[in-house]
mmCIF file of C-alpha atoms and ligand atoms in Angstrom:
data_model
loop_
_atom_site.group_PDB
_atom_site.id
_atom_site.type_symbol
_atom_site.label_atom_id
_atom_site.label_comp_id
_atom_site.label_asym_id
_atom_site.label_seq_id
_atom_site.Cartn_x
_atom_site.Cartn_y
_atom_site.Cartn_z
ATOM 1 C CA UNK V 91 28.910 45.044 31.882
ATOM 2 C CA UNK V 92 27.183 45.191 28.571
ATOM 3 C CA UNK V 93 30.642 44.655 26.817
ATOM 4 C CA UNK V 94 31.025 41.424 28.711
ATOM 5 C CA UNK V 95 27.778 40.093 27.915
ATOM 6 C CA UNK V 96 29.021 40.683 24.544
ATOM 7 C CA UNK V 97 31.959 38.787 24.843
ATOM 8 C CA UNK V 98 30.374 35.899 26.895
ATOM 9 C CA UNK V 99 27.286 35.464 23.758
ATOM 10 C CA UNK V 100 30.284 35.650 20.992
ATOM 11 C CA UNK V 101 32.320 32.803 23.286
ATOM 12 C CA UNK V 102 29.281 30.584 23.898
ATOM 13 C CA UNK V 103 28.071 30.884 19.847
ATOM 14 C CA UNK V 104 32.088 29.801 18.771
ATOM 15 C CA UNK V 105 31.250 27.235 21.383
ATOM 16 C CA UNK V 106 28.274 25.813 19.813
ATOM 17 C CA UNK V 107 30.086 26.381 16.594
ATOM 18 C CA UNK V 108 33.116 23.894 17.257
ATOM 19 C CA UNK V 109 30.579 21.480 18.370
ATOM 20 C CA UNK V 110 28.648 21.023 15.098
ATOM 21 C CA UNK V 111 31.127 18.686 14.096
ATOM 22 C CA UNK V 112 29.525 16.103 17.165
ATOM 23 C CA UNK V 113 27.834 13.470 14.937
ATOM 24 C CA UNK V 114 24.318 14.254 13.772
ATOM 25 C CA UNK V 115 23.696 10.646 12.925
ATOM 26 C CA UNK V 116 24.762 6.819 12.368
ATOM 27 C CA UNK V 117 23.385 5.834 8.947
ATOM 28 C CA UNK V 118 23.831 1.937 8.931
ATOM 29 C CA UNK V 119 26.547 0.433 7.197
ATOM 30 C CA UNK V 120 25.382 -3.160 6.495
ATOM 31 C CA UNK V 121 29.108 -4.163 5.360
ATOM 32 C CA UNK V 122 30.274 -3.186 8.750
ATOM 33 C CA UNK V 123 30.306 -4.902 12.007
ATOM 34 C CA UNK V 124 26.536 -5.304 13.713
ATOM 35 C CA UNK V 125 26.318 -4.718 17.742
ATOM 36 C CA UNK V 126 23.263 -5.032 19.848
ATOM 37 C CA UNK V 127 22.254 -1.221 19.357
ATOM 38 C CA UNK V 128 22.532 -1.386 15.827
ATOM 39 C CA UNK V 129 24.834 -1.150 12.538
ATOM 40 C CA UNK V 130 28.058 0.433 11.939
ATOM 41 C CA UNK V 131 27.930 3.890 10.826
ATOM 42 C CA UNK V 132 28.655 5.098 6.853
ATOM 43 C CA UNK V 133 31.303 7.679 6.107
ATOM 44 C CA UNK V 134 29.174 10.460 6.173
ATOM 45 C CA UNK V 135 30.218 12.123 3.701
ATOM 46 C CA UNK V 136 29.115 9.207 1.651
ATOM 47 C CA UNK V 137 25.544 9.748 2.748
ATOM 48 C CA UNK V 138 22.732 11.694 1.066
ATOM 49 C CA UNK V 139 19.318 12.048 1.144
ATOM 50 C CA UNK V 140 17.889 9.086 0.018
ATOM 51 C CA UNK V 141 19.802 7.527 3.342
ATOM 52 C CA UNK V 142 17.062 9.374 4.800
ATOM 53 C CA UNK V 143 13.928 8.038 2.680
ATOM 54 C CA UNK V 144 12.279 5.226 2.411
ATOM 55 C CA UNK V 145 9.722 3.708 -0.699
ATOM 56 C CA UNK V 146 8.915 0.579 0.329
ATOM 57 C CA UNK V 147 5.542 1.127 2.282
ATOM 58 C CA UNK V 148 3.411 1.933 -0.397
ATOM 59 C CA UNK V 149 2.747 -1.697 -1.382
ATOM 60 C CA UNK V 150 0.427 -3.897 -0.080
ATOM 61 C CA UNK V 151 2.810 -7.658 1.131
ATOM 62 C CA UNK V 152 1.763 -10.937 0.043
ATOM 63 C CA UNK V 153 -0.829 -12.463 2.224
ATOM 64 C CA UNK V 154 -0.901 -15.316 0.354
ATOM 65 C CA UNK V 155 0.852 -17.166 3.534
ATOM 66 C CA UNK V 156 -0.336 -19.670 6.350
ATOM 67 C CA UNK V 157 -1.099 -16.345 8.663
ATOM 68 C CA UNK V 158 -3.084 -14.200 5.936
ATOM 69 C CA UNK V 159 -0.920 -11.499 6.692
ATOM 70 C CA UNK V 160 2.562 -9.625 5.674
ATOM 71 C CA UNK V 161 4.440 -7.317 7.951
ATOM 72 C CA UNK V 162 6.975 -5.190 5.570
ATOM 73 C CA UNK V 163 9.400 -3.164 7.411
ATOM 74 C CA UNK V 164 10.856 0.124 7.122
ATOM 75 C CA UNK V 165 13.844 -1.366 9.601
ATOM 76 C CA UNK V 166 17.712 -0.686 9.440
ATOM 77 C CA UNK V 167 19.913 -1.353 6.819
ATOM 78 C CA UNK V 168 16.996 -1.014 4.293
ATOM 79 C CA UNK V 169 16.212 2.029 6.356
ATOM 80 C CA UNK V 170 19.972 2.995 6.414
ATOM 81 C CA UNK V 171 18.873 6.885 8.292
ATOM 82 C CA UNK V 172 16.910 5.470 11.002
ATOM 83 C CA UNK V 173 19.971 3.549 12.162
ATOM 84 C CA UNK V 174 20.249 4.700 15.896
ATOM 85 C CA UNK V 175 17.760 6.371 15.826
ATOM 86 C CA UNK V 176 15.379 5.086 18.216
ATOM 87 C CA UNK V 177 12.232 5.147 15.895
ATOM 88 C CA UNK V 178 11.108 2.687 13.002
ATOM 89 C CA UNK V 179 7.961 1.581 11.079
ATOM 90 C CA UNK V 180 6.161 -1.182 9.465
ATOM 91 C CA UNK V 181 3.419 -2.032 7.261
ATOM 92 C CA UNK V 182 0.398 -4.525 8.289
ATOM 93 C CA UNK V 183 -1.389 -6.295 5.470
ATOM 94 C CA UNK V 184 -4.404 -8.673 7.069
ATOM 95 C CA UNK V 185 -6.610 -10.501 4.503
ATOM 96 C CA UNK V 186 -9.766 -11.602 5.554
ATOM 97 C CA UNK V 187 -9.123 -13.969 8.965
ATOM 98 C CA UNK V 188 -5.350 -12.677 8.910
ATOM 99 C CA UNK V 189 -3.217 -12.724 11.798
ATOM 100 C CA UNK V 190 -0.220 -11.911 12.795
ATOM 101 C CA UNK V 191 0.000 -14.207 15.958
ATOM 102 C CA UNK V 192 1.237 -13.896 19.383
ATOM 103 C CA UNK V 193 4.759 -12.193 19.337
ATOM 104 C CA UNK V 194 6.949 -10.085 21.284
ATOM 105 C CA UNK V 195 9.742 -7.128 20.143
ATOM 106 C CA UNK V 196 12.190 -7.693 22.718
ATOM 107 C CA UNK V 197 13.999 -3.895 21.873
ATOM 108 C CA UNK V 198 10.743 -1.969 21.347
ATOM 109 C CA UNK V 199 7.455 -1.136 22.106
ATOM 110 C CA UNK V 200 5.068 -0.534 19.359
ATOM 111 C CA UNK V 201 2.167 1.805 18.402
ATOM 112 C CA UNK V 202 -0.381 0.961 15.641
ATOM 113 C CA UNK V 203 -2.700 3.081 13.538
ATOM 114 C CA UNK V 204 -5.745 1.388 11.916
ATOM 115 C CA UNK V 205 -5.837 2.668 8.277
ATOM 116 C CA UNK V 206 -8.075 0.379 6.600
ATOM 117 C CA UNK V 207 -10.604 -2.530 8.132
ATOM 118 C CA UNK V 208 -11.169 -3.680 11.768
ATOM 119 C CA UNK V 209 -8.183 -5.111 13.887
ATOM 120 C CA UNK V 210 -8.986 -7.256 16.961
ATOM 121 C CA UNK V 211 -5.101 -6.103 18.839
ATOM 122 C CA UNK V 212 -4.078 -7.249 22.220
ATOM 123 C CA UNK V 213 -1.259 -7.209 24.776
ATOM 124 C CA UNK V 214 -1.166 -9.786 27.562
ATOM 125 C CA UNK V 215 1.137 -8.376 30.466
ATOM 126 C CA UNK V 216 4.171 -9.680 32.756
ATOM 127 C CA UNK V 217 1.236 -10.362 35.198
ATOM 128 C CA UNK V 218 -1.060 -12.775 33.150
ATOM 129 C CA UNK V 219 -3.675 -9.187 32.407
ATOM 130 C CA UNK V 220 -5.601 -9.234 29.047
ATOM 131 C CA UNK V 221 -5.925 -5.823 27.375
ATOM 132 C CA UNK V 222 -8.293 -6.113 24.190
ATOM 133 C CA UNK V 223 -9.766 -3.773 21.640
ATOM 134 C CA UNK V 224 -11.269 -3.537 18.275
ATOM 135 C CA UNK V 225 -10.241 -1.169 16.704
ATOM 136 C CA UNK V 226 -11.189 0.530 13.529
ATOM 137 C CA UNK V 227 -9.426 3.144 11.240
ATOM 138 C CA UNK V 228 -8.294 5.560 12.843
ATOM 139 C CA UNK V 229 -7.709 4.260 15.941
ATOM 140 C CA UNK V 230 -4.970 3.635 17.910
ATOM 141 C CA UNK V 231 -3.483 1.027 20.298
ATOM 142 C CA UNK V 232 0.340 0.864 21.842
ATOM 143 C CA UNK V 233 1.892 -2.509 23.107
ATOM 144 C CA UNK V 234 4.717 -1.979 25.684
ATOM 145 C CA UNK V 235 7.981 -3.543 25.117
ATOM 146 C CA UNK V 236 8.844 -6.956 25.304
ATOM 147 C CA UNK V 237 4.797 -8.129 26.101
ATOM 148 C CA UNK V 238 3.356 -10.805 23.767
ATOM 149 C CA UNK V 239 0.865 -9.422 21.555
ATOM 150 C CA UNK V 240 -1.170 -10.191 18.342
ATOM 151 C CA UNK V 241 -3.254 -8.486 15.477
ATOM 152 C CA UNK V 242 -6.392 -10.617 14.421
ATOM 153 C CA UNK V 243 -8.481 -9.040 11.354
ATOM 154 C CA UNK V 244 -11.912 -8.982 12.476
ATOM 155 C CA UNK V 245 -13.601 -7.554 9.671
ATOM 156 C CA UNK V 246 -15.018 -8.657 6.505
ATOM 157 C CA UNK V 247 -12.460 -7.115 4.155
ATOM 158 C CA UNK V 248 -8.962 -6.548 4.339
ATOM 159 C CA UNK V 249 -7.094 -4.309 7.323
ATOM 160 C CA UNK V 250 -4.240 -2.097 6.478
ATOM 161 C CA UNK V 251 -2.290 -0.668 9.617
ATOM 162 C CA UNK V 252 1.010 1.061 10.385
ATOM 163 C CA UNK V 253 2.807 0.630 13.451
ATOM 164 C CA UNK V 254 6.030 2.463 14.473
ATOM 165 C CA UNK V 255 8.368 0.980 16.821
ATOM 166 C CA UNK V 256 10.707 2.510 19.311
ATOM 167 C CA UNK V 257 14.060 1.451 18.108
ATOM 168 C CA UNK V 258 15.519 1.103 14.814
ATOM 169 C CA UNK V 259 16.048 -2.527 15.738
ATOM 170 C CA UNK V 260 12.776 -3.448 17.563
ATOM 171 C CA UNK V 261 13.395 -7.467 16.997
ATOM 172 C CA UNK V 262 10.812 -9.944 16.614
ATOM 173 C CA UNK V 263 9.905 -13.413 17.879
ATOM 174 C CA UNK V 264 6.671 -14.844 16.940
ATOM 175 C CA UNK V 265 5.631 -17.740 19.365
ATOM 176 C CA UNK V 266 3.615 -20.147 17.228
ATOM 177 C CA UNK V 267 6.757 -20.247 14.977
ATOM 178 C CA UNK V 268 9.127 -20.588 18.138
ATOM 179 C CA UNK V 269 7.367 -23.020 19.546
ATOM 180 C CA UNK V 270 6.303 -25.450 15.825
ATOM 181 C CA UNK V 271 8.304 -24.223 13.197
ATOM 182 C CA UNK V 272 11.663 -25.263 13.963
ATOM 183 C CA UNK V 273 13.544 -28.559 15.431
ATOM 184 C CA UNK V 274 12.889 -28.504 19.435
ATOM 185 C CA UNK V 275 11.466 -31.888 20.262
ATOM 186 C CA UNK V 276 8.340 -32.690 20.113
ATOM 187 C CA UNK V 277 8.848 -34.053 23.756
ATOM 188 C CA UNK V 278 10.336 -31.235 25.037
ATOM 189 C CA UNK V 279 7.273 -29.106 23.185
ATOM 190 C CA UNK V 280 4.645 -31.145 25.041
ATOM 191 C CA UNK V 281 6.511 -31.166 28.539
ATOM 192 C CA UNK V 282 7.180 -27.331 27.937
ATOM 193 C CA UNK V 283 3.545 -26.155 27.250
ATOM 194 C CA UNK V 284 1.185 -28.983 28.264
ATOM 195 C CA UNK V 285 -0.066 -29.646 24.836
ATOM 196 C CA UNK V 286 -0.669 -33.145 23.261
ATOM 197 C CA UNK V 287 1.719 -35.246 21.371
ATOM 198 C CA UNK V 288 -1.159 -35.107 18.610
ATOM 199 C CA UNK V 289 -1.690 -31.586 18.767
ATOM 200 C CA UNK V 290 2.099 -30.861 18.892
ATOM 201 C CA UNK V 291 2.369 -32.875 15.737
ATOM 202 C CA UNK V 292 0.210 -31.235 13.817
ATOM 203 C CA UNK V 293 0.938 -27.428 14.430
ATOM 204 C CA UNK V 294 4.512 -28.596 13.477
ATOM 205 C CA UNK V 295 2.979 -30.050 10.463
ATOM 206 C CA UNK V 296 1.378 -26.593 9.407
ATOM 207 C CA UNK V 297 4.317 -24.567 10.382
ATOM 208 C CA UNK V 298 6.860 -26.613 8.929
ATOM 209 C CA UNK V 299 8.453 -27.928 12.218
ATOM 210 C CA UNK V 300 10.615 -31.233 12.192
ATOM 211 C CA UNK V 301 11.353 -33.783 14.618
HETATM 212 C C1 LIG U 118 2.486 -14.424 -3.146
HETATM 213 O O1 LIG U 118 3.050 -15.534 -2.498
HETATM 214 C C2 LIG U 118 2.631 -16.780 -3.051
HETATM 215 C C3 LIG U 118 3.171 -17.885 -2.133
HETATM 216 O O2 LIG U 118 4.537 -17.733 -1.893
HETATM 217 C C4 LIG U 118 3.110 -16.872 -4.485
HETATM 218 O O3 LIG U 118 2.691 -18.102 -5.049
HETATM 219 C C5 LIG U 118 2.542 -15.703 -5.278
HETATM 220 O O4 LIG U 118 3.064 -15.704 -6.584
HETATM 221 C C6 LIG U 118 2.871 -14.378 -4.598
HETATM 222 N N1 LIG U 118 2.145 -13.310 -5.275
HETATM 223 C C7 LIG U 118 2.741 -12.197 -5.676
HETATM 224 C C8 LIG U 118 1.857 -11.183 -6.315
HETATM 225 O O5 LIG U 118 3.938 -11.994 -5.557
#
């Protein structure tokens, strides 16, 4: 009996053994094809560590923009290791009255950590429902995937926040900018969301819409 316990724990560690060559990861290869769950994967033995590492958070972003804000991300192919991955991260910069307006992440949802400052952060759901908080650093606040959301800085100073996302492609689409900065009619932009030809013309104005 003992002897075949033996044999069974040296058959299941050869098993385990042969499958170490299963694919630990898919470190994005930004020459190859894209599909919708992310980049192509590098020749792994071309990868090292610094697939795995990223600098680029330690910087504050230029809020010198019409939303007083920067969002730098720590996304795939900069981010070549997190390819596949199913996690990411970004950087928040809000100078005084920043925003980062209403926006959705159709692959993600999204958790935030206060570091610096006071962020005014909320989610509106599927069913028209408000959720609101202020939030200081510190605190937390997560914002489910696919719901529009925003960051407002409501504090005197500057806010610094990190948020991690749920994919290593969470997507973005920021409404205001959907909706003003691009070529969709102004007709079609006032029948769409009830707004005034006036008011519709001068949002575009700000956000560099045309037509
Ligand atoms: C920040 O962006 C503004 C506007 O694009 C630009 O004029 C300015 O030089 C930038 N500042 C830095 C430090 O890069």
């Amino acid at each position: 009996m003992k002897m075949r316990i033996q044999i069974f724990f040296i058959l299941s560690l050869f098993s385990s053994i042969s499958f170490a060559s299963v694919q630990d990861f898919c470190v994005a290869d930004p020459k190859g094809p894209q599909n919708p769950s992310g980049y192509s994967c590098k020749n792994p033995d071309q990868v090292t560590e610094n697939d795995f590492a990223f600098s680029g958070l330690g910087k504050a972003g230029n809020t010198s923009n019409v939303i007083k804000a920067a969002v730098t991300p720590a996304f795939a192919p900069a981010f070549a290791g997190l390819n596949g991955l199913d996690v990411s991260l970004a950087r928040l910069d809000l100078a005084g009255g920043g925003v980062i307006p209403l926006h959705t992440h159709p692959g993600a949802s999204e958790v935030l950590v206060v570091i610096q400052g006071t962020i005014c952060a909320g989610f509106i759901s599927s069913a028209n429902k408000v959720y609101l908080k202020t939030l200081s650093r510190g605190d937390s606040m997560v914002f489910p995937q696919g719901l529009l959301h925003f960051q407002l800085n409501s504090g005197k100073g500057p806010a610094l926040a990190f948020v991690a996302f749920g994919s290593s492609s969470p997507g973005l689409q920021i409404l205001p900018f959907a909706l003003f900065a691009n070529d969709l009619p102004s007709e079609l932009v006032e029948a769409t969301t009830f707004l005034s030809d006036e008011e519709v013309k001068k949002l575009k104005g700000v956000l560099g819409g045309t037509n």
